[in-house]
Amino acid sequence: MEFCNLNVEQKKAVEHVNGPLLVLAGAGSGKTRVLTCRIANLIKHHKIPPWGILALTFTNKAAREMLQRVENLLGEDAAPVWLSTFHSFCIRILRFEAAHTGMGNNFVVYDDNDQLSVYDEIIKQLELDKNMFSKRLLCERISQAKNYSLNAEEFLRDEAFSEVYLKVYKLYQKRLKQYNALDFDDILLKTIDLFKANPEVLAHYQNRFKFIMVDEYQDTNMAQYELVYLLAKEHQNLFVVGDDDQSIYGWRGANIRNILEFEKDFAGAKIIRLEQNYRSTDVILDAANSVISNNINRKKKALWTEEKGGILIRTYCAYNEKDEADYICKQILEGIRQGQKADAFAVLYRTNAQSRIIETTLAAYGIAHQVYGGQRFYERAEIRDVLAYLRLFYNPADDIAFVRAINTPRRGIGNAAISALTSIASEKGISLYAAAQNSQSLPTAMYSKLKRFTDVIEDLSLQKNKLGLFEFTKKLLLCIEYDKYLKESKGDTYETRLENIDELLGSIKEFEEGLVENTDALGAYLENISLVSDIDALQEQNGRVALMTLHSAKGLEFHTVFIAGMEEGIFPNRKSGIEPKELEEERRLCYVGITRAMKALHLIHAQQRNLYGDFAFNPHSRFLEEIPDELCESCSASSYAIAAALKQKPSKQVQKFAHGGFGAIIREKDMPSSAAPSVQYKEYQRVKHAAFGSGTVLKIEGTGSAQIITIDFGTMIKKFAASYAPIEIE
DNA sequence: ACACTGTGAGTTTTT
DNA sequence: CTCACAGTGT
């Protein structure tokens, strides 16, 4: 195609028109380019109407990116292409076909937290033994049943304690229906039900979407597979792109069989392999190929690049996790000194718990960084509080939202009142909110408290339509005196929480401004946030080192990548590692990690690691063994670093070989002063920081390892932990 | 109804 | 170690 610069294989894929095709796209092989160019090609050269094309992705970020690129290629013609995530596609169908679903079009989406609350209720109602059937366990098993097979009941029947699970499952589904809510699994399953129960509806969409494309096909679960199968079976124009070697969500129901058996599922399917990589050096690709070749269950392929050679992979054997973090920081500082931007670096790890020490160490070194993942914005308590109110306005049948809202801020309404309302509600077959409105029969004290709440809600309801969503939410916060509640709640978190609320308001405002007129802003907003994640907000080139789990890193690339915790038990994780199938998934995760790196890769393991307050001595990861020695340059914590970690005085003769970064040998004066005998700083003293250059000491606070010094670099003023920062006296 | 305290579990989380 | 949650005590 004239507007894409494509290699031979990419070109074949882009020019494919009819019939099923699997594109096995290795990491960094230009799969997004292939997807977007094919869409453009279909429209421009084959006169396929844009509204006849459906492209499905897993993340909003991927959908946005693809849409952007298709727009760049096609301009306005791109607008009618349906390009969205599986879940938003299904929600659109379900709302549009509400007449056939029996659910109405104002259902809400329940996330994990809401699900757990539902299971809480069920445990109470069925009087289950919480130690045996925790809400977590129930939620996990039942979600798994819904994900893994299309017949959850049948799946659960094979389980131990199947009667309990079946009972819970049925009650759970009944509750969601009552609350007019769908969980993430249901969004897909209900769409499949809709299509199966209404062949004429299915036929309509089959005829509309004659060309279907799926991104990250290796991550599809059985429901997604079934959905795609149904939609594509009439015309068989199914174009899927994926990499079985990057299938890392098996534990969430993704079924690698879908990609491995694509040719069986769709007769006459062709396969095109994209093996030329445009991201990484030869060294990095050789390492990745070598590791992944240890997996049996895969489609054979090998990435290659025209860019021969490259910096050797650094394996570093740290003394402990602190030394690991120090190593990472020093390498980054050295890179920055050589002119790199902080956002060229990423630190990847297997578990979120590992991020903490790296984070604090980066902060101590004064390196700008950003942690992705971990606690999510919309899961924060204060955010969920406000959302509970908004949800209640949108859908008064949402009992989960009601329970949260009614006693936040505290209104003296506790378990006793909730139980009373629950009996009224189940007796009359109404929602808890409706029960609260009809609670005259309850004791006067209770009734008046409930009345006060429903009055506030009804008052606000009247204003809901007069005000925009942003103004309404501000009014809501005022009416319930939320600020006062935050101030009164203990702890020093008031300011952070208030900031979060401000951020929420900001997001509402921004969302509202982007809406076309006459849209139901509240419904649209609630739907939007339930389908959006933090990683969507990852901006590249934000001037910070990125910290994230290996899972979160999929799809991203960085000049230099550090993988921390390359140890047996951590990576591969001991919770996975035993079964061959799970070990293969860990290995794919390692492959994903390695292939994030463009130029430089550091693999780090620690001899000793503080784990759950105990010392662990993990052998280094088997994945390190799977990389040929000649691709690596190994170094380890010298006795100097060990001494530093032990806070002892180092012996002189070995110190100059500690931590040579980017080929440079860092000498004693560059080592952080935590290792050297403590340095005495004075105000107005001239000092030199490894990354920021020369400056003047402004202030010294505290002593010893807690000492903080403030330095004026002329263009900026920064604070450092004196014992960690790479500062020397000039 | 709420605060406090003890217990126990601690992998990953696109939607 | 450190956080979340459930159960107890006021």
mmCIF file of N, CA, C and O (backbone and C1' of nucleotides) in Angstrom, chain A residues 58 249 252 350 352 376 410 414 533 549 575, chain B residues 1-4 9-15:
data_model
loop_
_atom_site.group_PDB
_atom_site.id
_atom_site.type_symbol
_atom_site.label_atom_id
_atom_site.label_comp_id
_atom_site.label_asym_id
_atom_site.label_seq_id
_atom_site.Cartn_x
_atom_site.Cartn_y
_atom_site.Cartn_z
ATOM 1 N N PHE A 58 -8.317 -5.391 23.474
ATOM 2 C CA PHE A 58 -8.557 -5.661 24.891
ATOM 3 C C PHE A 58 -8.543 -4.395 25.722
ATOM 4 O O PHE A 58 -9.239 -4.292 26.716
ATOM 5 N N TYR A 249 -2.113 -14.142 30.242
ATOM 6 C CA TYR A 249 -3.307 -13.980 31.069
ATOM 7 C C TYR A 249 -4.120 -15.263 31.167
ATOM 8 O O TYR A 249 -5.330 -15.231 31.361
ATOM 9 N N ARG A 252 -6.395 -15.700 33.992
ATOM 10 C CA ARG A 252 -7.646 -14.936 34.008
ATOM 11 C C ARG A 252 -8.629 -15.496 32.994
ATOM 12 O O ARG A 252 -9.628 -14.872 32.685
ATOM 13 N N ARG A 350 8.026 -8.874 39.023
ATOM 14 C CA ARG A 350 6.953 -9.863 38.956
ATOM 15 C C ARG A 350 5.766 -9.492 39.854
ATOM 16 O O ARG A 350 4.624 -9.686 39.509
ATOM 17 N N ASN A 352 3.917 -6.634 42.671
ATOM 18 C CA ASN A 352 3.860 -5.234 43.081
ATOM 19 C C ASN A 352 4.636 -4.960 44.360
ATOM 20 O O ASN A 352 5.153 -3.868 44.554
ATOM 21 N N ARG A 376 -5.616 1.144 42.297
ATOM 22 C CA ARG A 376 -6.140 1.907 41.190
ATOM 23 C C ARG A 376 -6.983 3.074 41.659
ATOM 24 O O ARG A 376 -7.599 3.027 42.721
ATOM 25 N N ARG A 410 -21.065 8.943 58.098
ATOM 26 C CA ARG A 410 -21.853 8.236 59.115
ATOM 27 C C ARG A 410 -23.167 8.953 59.382
ATOM 28 O O ARG A 410 -23.194 10.156 59.591
ATOM 29 N N GLY A 414 -26.646 1.504 60.775
ATOM 30 C CA GLY A 414 -25.727 0.374 60.741
ATOM 31 C C GLY A 414 -26.405 -0.912 60.354
ATOM 32 O O GLY A 414 -27.435 -0.906 59.689
ATOM 33 N N SER A 533 -8.847 1.946 32.792
ATOM 34 C CA SER A 533 -7.852 1.631 33.815
ATOM 35 C C SER A 533 -6.766 2.693 33.872
ATOM 36 O O SER A 533 -6.675 3.541 33.007
ATOM 37 N N THR A 549 4.679 -3.831 36.811
ATOM 38 C CA THR A 549 4.821 -5.282 36.755
ATOM 39 C C THR A 549 5.090 -5.701 35.323
ATOM 40 O O THR A 549 4.809 -4.971 34.375
ATOM 41 N N LYS A 575 4.210 -19.568 43.332
ATOM 42 C CA LYS A 575 2.793 -19.903 43.250
ATOM 43 C C LYS A 575 2.414 -20.457 41.884
ATOM 44 O O LYS A 575 1.350 -21.021 41.722
ATOM 45 P P DA B 1 -26.509 0.481 64.556
ATOM 46 O "O5'" DA B 1 -25.436 1.343 65.398
ATOM 47 C "C5'" DA B 1 -25.572 2.753 65.369
ATOM 48 C "C4'" DA B 1 -24.211 3.357 65.490
ATOM 49 C "C3'" DA B 1 -23.331 3.197 64.260
ATOM 50 O "O3'" DA B 1 -22.551 4.378 64.148
ATOM 51 C "C1'" DA B 1 -22.352 2.024 66.060
ATOM 52 P P DC B 2 -21.512 4.582 63.076
ATOM 53 O "O5'" DC B 2 -20.191 4.307 63.898
ATOM 54 C "C5'" DC B 2 -19.919 5.120 65.031
ATOM 55 C "C4'" DC B 2 -18.699 4.576 65.728
ATOM 56 C "C3'" DC B 2 -17.475 4.430 64.813
ATOM 57 O "O3'" DC B 2 -16.434 5.139 65.433
ATOM 58 C "C1'" DC B 2 -17.814 2.465 66.070
ATOM 59 P P DA B 3 -15.113 5.460 64.663
ATOM 60 O "O5'" DA B 3 -14.081 4.880 65.714
ATOM 61 C "C5'" DA B 3 -14.298 5.048 67.114
ATOM 62 C "C4'" DA B 3 -13.342 4.114 67.841
ATOM 63 C "C3'" DA B 3 -11.966 3.988 67.182
ATOM 64 O "O3'" DA B 3 -10.979 3.949 68.191
ATOM 65 C "C1'" DA B 3 -12.979 1.862 67.331
ATOM 66 P P DC B 4 -9.458 4.038 67.878
ATOM 67 O "O5'" DC B 4 -8.934 2.729 68.591
ATOM 68 C "C5'" DC B 4 -9.594 2.209 69.754
ATOM 69 C "C4'" DC B 4 -9.375 0.711 69.809
ATOM 70 C "C3'" DC B 4 -7.961 0.279 69.387
ATOM 71 O "O3'" DC B 4 -7.412 -0.514 70.411
ATOM 72 C "C1'" DC B 4 -9.605 -1.033 68.281
ATOM 73 P P DA B 9 -4.383 -18.040 56.517
ATOM 74 O "O5'" DA B 9 -4.476 -17.426 55.055
ATOM 75 C "C5'" DA B 9 -5.267 -16.248 54.799
ATOM 76 C "C4'" DA B 9 -4.437 -15.279 54.000
ATOM 77 C "C3'" DA B 9 -3.434 -15.949 53.060
ATOM 78 O "O3'" DA B 9 -3.545 -15.382 51.777
ATOM 79 C "C1'" DA B 9 -2.349 -14.332 54.369
ATOM 80 P P DG B 10 -2.841 -16.100 50.553
ATOM 81 O "O5'" DG B 10 -2.100 -14.932 49.779
ATOM 82 C "C5'" DG B 10 -2.453 -13.569 49.982
ATOM 83 C "C4'" DG B 10 -1.224 -12.718 49.746
ATOM 84 C "C3'" DG B 10 -0.038 -13.475 49.182
ATOM 85 O "O3'" DG B 10 -0.075 -13.412 47.756
ATOM 86 C "C1'" DG B 10 0.644 -12.061 50.970
ATOM 87 P P DT B 11 0.716 -14.554 46.898
ATOM 88 O "O5'" DT B 11 0.887 -13.720 45.567
ATOM 89 C "C5'" DT B 11 2.138 -13.115 45.346
ATOM 90 C "C4'" DT B 11 2.177 -12.499 44.003
ATOM 91 C "C3'" DT B 11 1.021 -11.566 43.696
ATOM 92 O "O3'" DT B 11 1.553 -10.427 43.029
ATOM 93 C "C1'" DT B 11 1.091 -13.333 42.118
ATOM 94 P P DT B 12 0.734 -9.171 42.726
ATOM 95 O "O5'" DT B 12 0.440 -9.376 41.180
ATOM 96 C "C5'" DT B 12 1.482 -9.207 40.236
ATOM 97 C "C4'" DT B 12 1.012 -9.642 38.884
ATOM 98 C "C3'" DT B 12 -0.327 -9.057 38.460
ATOM 99 O "O3'" DT B 12 -0.089 -7.961 37.617
ATOM 100 C "C1'" DT B 12 -0.150 -11.388 37.940
ATOM 101 P P DT B 13 -0.682 -6.558 38.071
ATOM 102 O "O5'" DT B 13 -1.982 -6.388 37.177
ATOM 103 C "C5'" DT B 13 -2.199 -7.185 36.034
ATOM 104 C "C4'" DT B 13 -3.688 -7.127 35.702
ATOM 105 C "C3'" DT B 13 -4.414 -5.898 36.237
ATOM 106 O "O3'" DT B 13 -5.209 -5.379 35.188
ATOM 107 C "C1'" DT B 13 -5.498 -7.873 36.999
ATOM 108 P P DT B 14 -5.285 -3.849 34.907
ATOM 109 O "O5'" DT B 14 -6.561 -3.903 33.954
ATOM 110 C "C5'" DT B 14 -6.586 -4.904 32.960
ATOM 111 C "C4'" DT B 14 -6.342 -4.259 31.614
ATOM 112 C "C3'" DT B 14 -7.651 -4.062 30.851
ATOM 113 O "O3'" DT B 14 -7.568 -2.894 30.069
ATOM 114 C "C1'" DT B 14 -6.260 -5.529 29.678
ATOM 115 P P DT B 15 -8.550 -1.696 30.357
ATOM 116 O "O5'" DT B 15 -9.970 -2.393 30.243
ATOM 117 C "C5'" DT B 15 -10.463 -2.854 29.002
ATOM 118 C "C4'" DT B 15 -11.660 -3.725 29.297
ATOM 119 C "C3'" DT B 15 -12.772 -2.981 30.012
ATOM 120 O "O3'" DT B 15 -13.867 -2.845 29.128
ATOM 121 C "C1'" DT B 15 -12.312 -5.096 31.043
#
